[in-house]
Coordinates of C-alpha atoms in Angstrom, one line a residue:
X1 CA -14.2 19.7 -65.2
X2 CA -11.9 19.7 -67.9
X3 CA -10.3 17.0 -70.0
X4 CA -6.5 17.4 -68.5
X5 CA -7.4 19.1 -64.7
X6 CA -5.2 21.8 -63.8
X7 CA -3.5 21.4 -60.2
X8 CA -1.4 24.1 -58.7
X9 CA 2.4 23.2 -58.8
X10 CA 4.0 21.9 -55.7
X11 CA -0.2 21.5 -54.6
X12 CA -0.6 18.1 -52.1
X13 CA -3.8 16.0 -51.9
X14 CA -4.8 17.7 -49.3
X15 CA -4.0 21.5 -50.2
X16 CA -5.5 20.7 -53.5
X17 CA -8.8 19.2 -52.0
X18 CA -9.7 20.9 -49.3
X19 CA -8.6 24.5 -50.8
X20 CA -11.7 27.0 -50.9
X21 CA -14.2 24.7 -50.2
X22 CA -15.6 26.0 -47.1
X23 CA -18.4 24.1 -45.6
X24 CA -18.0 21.6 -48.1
X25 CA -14.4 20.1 -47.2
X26 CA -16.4 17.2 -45.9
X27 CA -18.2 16.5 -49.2
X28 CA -14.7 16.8 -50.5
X29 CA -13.7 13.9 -48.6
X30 CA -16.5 12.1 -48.3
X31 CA -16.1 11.6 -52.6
X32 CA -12.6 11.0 -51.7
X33 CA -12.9 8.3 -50.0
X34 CA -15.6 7.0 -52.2
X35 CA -12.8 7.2 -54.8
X36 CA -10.5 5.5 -53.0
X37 CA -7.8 8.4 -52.2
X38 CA -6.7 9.5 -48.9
X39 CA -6.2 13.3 -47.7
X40 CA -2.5 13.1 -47.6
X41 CA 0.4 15.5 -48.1
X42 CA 1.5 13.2 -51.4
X43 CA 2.4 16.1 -54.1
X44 CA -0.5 15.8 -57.0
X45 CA 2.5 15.6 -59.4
X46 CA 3.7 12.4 -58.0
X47 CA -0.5 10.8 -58.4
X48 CA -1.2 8.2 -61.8
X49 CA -3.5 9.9 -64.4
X50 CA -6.5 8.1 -62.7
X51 CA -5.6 9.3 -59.4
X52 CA -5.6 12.8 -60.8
X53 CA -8.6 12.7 -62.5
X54 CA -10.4 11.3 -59.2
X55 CA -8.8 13.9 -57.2
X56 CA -10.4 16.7 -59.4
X57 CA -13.8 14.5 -59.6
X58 CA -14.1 14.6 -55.8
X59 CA -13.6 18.6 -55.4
X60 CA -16.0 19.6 -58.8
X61 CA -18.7 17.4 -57.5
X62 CA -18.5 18.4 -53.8
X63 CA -19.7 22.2 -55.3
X64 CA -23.2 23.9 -56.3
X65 CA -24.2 23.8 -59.2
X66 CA -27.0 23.6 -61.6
X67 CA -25.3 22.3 -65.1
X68 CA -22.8 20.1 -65.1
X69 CA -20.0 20.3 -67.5
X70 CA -17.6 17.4 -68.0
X71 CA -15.0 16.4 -71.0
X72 CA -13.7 13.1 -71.1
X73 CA -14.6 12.4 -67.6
X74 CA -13.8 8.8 -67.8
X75 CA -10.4 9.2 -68.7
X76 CA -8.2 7.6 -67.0
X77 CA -10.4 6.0 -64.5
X78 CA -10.9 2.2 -63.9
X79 CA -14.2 0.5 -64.0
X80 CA -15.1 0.6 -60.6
X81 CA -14.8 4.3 -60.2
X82 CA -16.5 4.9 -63.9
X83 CA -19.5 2.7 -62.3
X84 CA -19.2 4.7 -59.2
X85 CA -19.3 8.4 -61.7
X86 CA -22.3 6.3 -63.3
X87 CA -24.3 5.9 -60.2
X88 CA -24.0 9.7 -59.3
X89 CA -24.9 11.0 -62.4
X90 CA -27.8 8.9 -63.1
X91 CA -29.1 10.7 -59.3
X92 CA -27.8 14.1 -60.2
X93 CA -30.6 16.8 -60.4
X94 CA -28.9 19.4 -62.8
X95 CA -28.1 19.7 -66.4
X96 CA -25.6 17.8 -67.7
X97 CA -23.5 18.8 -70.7
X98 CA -20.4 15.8 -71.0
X99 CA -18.0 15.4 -74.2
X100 CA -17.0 11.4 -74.2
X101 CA -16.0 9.1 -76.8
X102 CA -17.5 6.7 -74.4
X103 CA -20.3 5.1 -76.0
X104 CA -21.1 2.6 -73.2
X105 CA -21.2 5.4 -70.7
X106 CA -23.4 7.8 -72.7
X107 CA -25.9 4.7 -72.8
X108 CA -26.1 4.5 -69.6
X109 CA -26.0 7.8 -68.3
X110 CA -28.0 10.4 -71.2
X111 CA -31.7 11.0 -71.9
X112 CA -31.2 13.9 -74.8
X113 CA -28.3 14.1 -77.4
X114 CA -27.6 17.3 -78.9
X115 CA -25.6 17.3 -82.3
X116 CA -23.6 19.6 -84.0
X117 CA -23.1 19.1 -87.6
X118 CA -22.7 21.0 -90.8
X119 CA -23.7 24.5 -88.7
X120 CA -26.6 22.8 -87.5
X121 CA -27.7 21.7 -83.9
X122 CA -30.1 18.6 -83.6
X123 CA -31.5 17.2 -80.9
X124 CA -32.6 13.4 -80.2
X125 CA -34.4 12.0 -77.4
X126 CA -33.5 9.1 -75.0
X127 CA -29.9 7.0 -75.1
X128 CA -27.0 6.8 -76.8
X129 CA -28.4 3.8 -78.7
X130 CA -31.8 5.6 -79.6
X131 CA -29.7 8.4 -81.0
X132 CA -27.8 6.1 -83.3
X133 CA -31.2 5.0 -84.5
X134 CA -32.8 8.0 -84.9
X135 CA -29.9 9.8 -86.5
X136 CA -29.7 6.8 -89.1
X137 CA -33.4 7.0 -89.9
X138 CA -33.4 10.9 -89.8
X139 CA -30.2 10.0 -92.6
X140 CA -32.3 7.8 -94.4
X141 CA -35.0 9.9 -94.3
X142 CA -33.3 13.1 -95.6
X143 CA -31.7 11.0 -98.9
X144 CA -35.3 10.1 -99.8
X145 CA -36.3 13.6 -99.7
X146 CA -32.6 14.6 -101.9
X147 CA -33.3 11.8 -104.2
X148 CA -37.1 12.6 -104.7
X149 CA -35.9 16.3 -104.8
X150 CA -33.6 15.4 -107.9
X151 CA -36.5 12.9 -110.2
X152 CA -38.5 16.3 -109.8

């Protein structure tokens, strides 16, 4: 799902949501009504930023698939619904691969952090938190090694 949803102009809640989904129109609504929208002819245009981002939440995770990609995807939600976006992703079998400036949420919901830095990919076990940690110590670690490097 990406950061800023893209929805069809003149699209409704309902055209929008229940648009090439098949058998799956009632996974559509059940996350809809978990999110607290309606299947309504309301033009997406006229929906908050939150409801927007709900509405595109409840058809991506009503599909198949095996990774997961999400940017920002507690933008513009409240804290109910990012609770809610917790819960299923803590249950959710696949791969996940999220972009978020939400600290918090990465705590609660990541068990590997890959890093990209300087042209070089790193990769940390367990939360958020542990990756802080570790990323500090392997820091730490590396300017021992630079400084021992230069009294040589």
């Amino acid at each position: 799902m990406p950061q800023n949803p893209f929805f069809p102009e003149g699209a409704t809640v309902s055209s929008y949501a229940l648009s090439g989904n098949g058998d799956k129109d009632w996974l559509v609504q059940s996350n809809m009504t978990k999110l607290g929208i309606e299947v309504s002819e309301q033009e997406v245009e006229n929906l908050s930023g939150g409801q927007r981002r709900k509405l595109a939440l409840a058809k991506v995770l009503a599909g198949d698939f095996d990774v997961l990609l999400l940017d920002e995807p507690t933008n513009h939600l409240d804290e109910g619904m990012i609770n809610w976006l917790e819960e299923y992703l803590k249950g959710y079998k696949g791969v996940l691969v999220m972009v978020t400036h939400d600290r918090y949420f990465l705590d609660q919901i990541v068990n590997r952090i890959f890093e990209v830095e300087n042209h070089r990919l790193e990769t940390y076990e367990g939360s958020y938190s542990q990756y802080a940690e570790q990323k500090k110590q392997r820091r730490e670690t590396q300017l021992r090694q630079y400084q021992n490097q230069q009294k040589e």
